[in-house]
Coordinates of C-alpha atoms in Angstrom, one line a residue:
N1 CA 0.0 0.0 0.0
M2 CA 1.1 3.6 -0.4
K3 CA 0.4 7.2 0.7
R4 CA 1.0 9.9 -1.9
L5 CA 1.9 13.5 -1.0
A6 CA 1.9 16.4 -3.5
I7 CA 3.8 19.5 -2.2
I8 CA 2.8 22.5 -4.2
R9 CA 4.1 26.1 -4.2
H10 CA 1.4 28.7 -4.9
A11 CA 1.3 30.1 -8.5
K12 CA 2.8 33.3 -9.7
T13 CA 1.8 36.3 -7.7
E14 CA 1.8 40.1 -7.9
Q15 CA 5.1 41.3 -6.6
E16 CA 4.4 44.7 -5.1
N17 CA 2.7 45.3 -1.7
Y18 CA 4.9 43.2 0.6
E19 CA 3.3 45.1 3.5
R20 CA 0.1 43.2 2.6
D21 CA 1.9 40.0 1.7
Y22 CA -0.8 37.8 3.1
T23 CA -3.4 39.1 0.6
R24 CA -1.2 39.2 -2.5
E25 CA -3.3 38.0 -5.5
L26 CA -2.3 35.6 -8.3
L27 CA -1.3 37.1 -11.7
P28 CA -3.2 36.0 -14.8
V29 CA -0.2 33.8 -15.8
G30 CA -0.3 32.2 -12.3
I31 CA -4.0 31.3 -12.7
E32 CA -3.1 29.9 -16.2
D33 CA -0.2 27.9 -14.8
A34 CA -2.2 26.4 -12.0
G35 CA -4.9 25.2 -14.5
I36 CA -2.3 23.7 -16.8
I37 CA -0.5 21.7 -14.0
A38 CA -3.8 20.6 -12.4
S39 CA -5.0 19.4 -15.9
D40 CA -1.8 17.4 -16.3
L41 CA -2.2 15.8 -12.9
K42 CA -5.8 14.9 -13.9
K43 CA -4.6 13.2 -17.1
R44 CA -2.1 11.2 -15.0
G45 CA -4.9 10.2 -12.5
I46 CA -3.3 12.0 -9.6
L47 CA -6.3 13.3 -7.7
P48 CA -6.5 14.6 -4.1
D49 CA -8.5 12.8 -1.4
A50 CA -7.7 15.8 0.9
I51 CA -6.2 19.3 0.4
I52 CA -4.4 21.4 3.0
S53 CA -3.5 25.0 2.1
S54 CA -1.9 28.0 3.7
S55 CA -4.7 30.4 4.3
A56 CA -2.8 33.3 2.5
T57 CA -4.7 34.4 -0.6
R58 CA -2.2 33.2 -3.2
A59 CA -2.0 29.7 -1.7
I60 CA -5.7 29.2 -1.2
T61 CA -6.5 30.6 -4.7
T62 CA -4.0 28.1 -6.2
A63 CA -5.5 25.3 -4.1
R64 CA -9.1 26.2 -5.3
I65 CA -8.0 26.2 -9.0
F66 CA -6.5 22.7 -8.5
A67 CA -9.6 21.5 -6.6
N68 CA -11.9 22.7 -9.4
K69 CA -9.9 21.1 -12.2
L70 CA -9.5 17.8 -10.2
G71 CA -13.2 17.5 -9.2
F72 CA -12.5 18.1 -5.5
N73 CA -15.0 20.1 -3.5
A74 CA -13.1 23.4 -2.8
G75 CA -15.3 23.9 0.3
K76 CA -13.5 20.9 1.9
I77 CA -10.0 22.5 1.6
I78 CA -8.4 22.6 5.1
E79 CA -7.0 26.0 5.7
E80 CA -3.9 25.9 7.8
R81 CA -2.7 29.3 8.9
N82 CA 0.6 27.9 10.1
L83 CA 1.6 26.9 6.5
Y84 CA 1.9 30.7 5.9
F85 CA 4.9 30.6 8.3
E86 CA 7.9 28.4 8.5
L87 CA 7.1 25.1 10.2
T88 CA 9.8 22.6 11.4
T89 CA 9.9 19.3 9.5
G90 CA 8.5 17.8 12.7
E91 CA 5.5 20.1 12.8
F92 CA 4.8 19.3 9.1
V93 CA 5.0 15.6 9.7
D94 CA 2.7 16.0 12.8
M95 CA 0.2 17.6 10.4
L96 CA 0.4 14.7 8.0
K97 CA 0.1 12.1 10.8
K98 CA -3.4 13.6 11.6
M99 CA -4.7 12.6 8.2
P100 CA -7.3 9.8 8.2
R101 CA -6.4 6.4 6.8
N102 CA -8.9 6.7 3.9
V103 CA -6.9 9.6 2.5
D104 CA -4.4 8.1 0.0
T105 CA -3.4 11.2 -1.8
L106 CA -2.9 14.5 0.0
F107 CA -2.1 17.9 -1.6
V108 CA -0.4 20.6 0.5
F109 CA -0.2 24.2 -0.8
G110 CA 2.2 26.7 0.6
H111 CA 5.1 29.0 0.2
N112 CA 8.9 29.1 -0.4
P113 CA 11.4 28.6 1.0
F114 CA 9.4 26.2 3.2
M115 CA 7.8 24.1 0.3
H116 CA 11.2 23.7 -1.3
Y117 CA 12.7 22.7 2.0
V118 CA 10.0 20.3 2.9
A119 CA 10.1 18.6 -0.5
Q120 CA 13.8 17.9 0.0
R121 CA 13.4 16.9 3.7
M122 CA 10.5 14.5 3.0
S123 CA 12.1 12.7 0.1
V124 CA 15.0 10.3 -0.6
N125 CA 15.8 11.7 -4.0
Y126 CA 14.3 15.2 -4.7
D127 CA 16.7 18.1 -5.1
G128 CA 15.1 20.1 -7.9
H129 CA 14.1 23.8 -8.0
M130 CA 10.8 25.0 -6.7
P131 CA 9.5 27.8 -8.9
T132 CA 6.0 29.1 -8.5
C133 CA 3.3 26.4 -9.0
S134 CA 6.0 23.7 -8.7
T135 CA 4.3 20.4 -7.8
V136 CA 6.4 17.7 -6.3
V137 CA 4.7 14.3 -5.9
L138 CA 6.2 11.9 -3.4
D139 CA 5.2 8.3 -2.7
F140 CA 5.6 6.7 0.8
N141 CA 5.6 3.0 1.2
V142 CA 3.3 3.0 4.3
E143 CA -0.2 1.9 5.2
T144 CA -1.1 5.0 7.3
W145 CA 0.0 8.6 7.5
A146 CA 1.1 7.9 11.1
E147 CA 4.0 5.9 9.6
V148 CA 5.3 8.7 7.3
E149 CA 8.8 9.8 8.1
P150 CA 11.1 12.4 6.7
G151 CA 13.6 11.2 4.1
S152 CA 11.5 8.3 3.0
G153 CA 9.4 9.7 0.1
I154 CA 10.2 8.5 -3.4
L155 CA 9.9 11.2 -6.1
H156 CA 7.1 10.2 -8.5
L157 CA 6.8 13.4 -10.4
H158 CA 7.9 17.0 -10.5
L159 CA 5.8 19.4 -12.6
Y160 CA 6.4 23.2 -13.0
P161 CA 5.3 25.8 -15.5
K162 CA 8.4 25.9 -17.8
L163 CA 7.7 22.3 -18.8
Y164 CA 4.7 23.5 -20.8
R165 CA 6.2 26.5 -22.7

């Protein structure tokens, strides 16, 4: 059996207004990128059973675009304010360990540098870049989320916008 984790950095965002960082919106190209990558995941049959997202506008908007494309009820996205900040790997793993057994594929939406860091920390073999909308899919050879440990995820897929241009 297996648990699959998709670690996703929010899509491309307006750059000004760092004093209102939490509410920065996606750019049109970011909305487009999110749709393209979500559509590719759908073609590959990678569909979320649960979605956790940072509650910052750019992350939750990205998560909703993915949800809509992948037939997931956007009203069921779990908003995790702590994902807006830097978590420790341990805190991230604790969040995963709370996932019910019937969730086989979990999508998590957040921010750099943390998404890049956690993709590296959770996997055996991922060391790529994490541009906006980057989607790193890791597979864990476990029965339950409680068994997921850092450094044990096998890289299944890494998608990012430049692949499609």
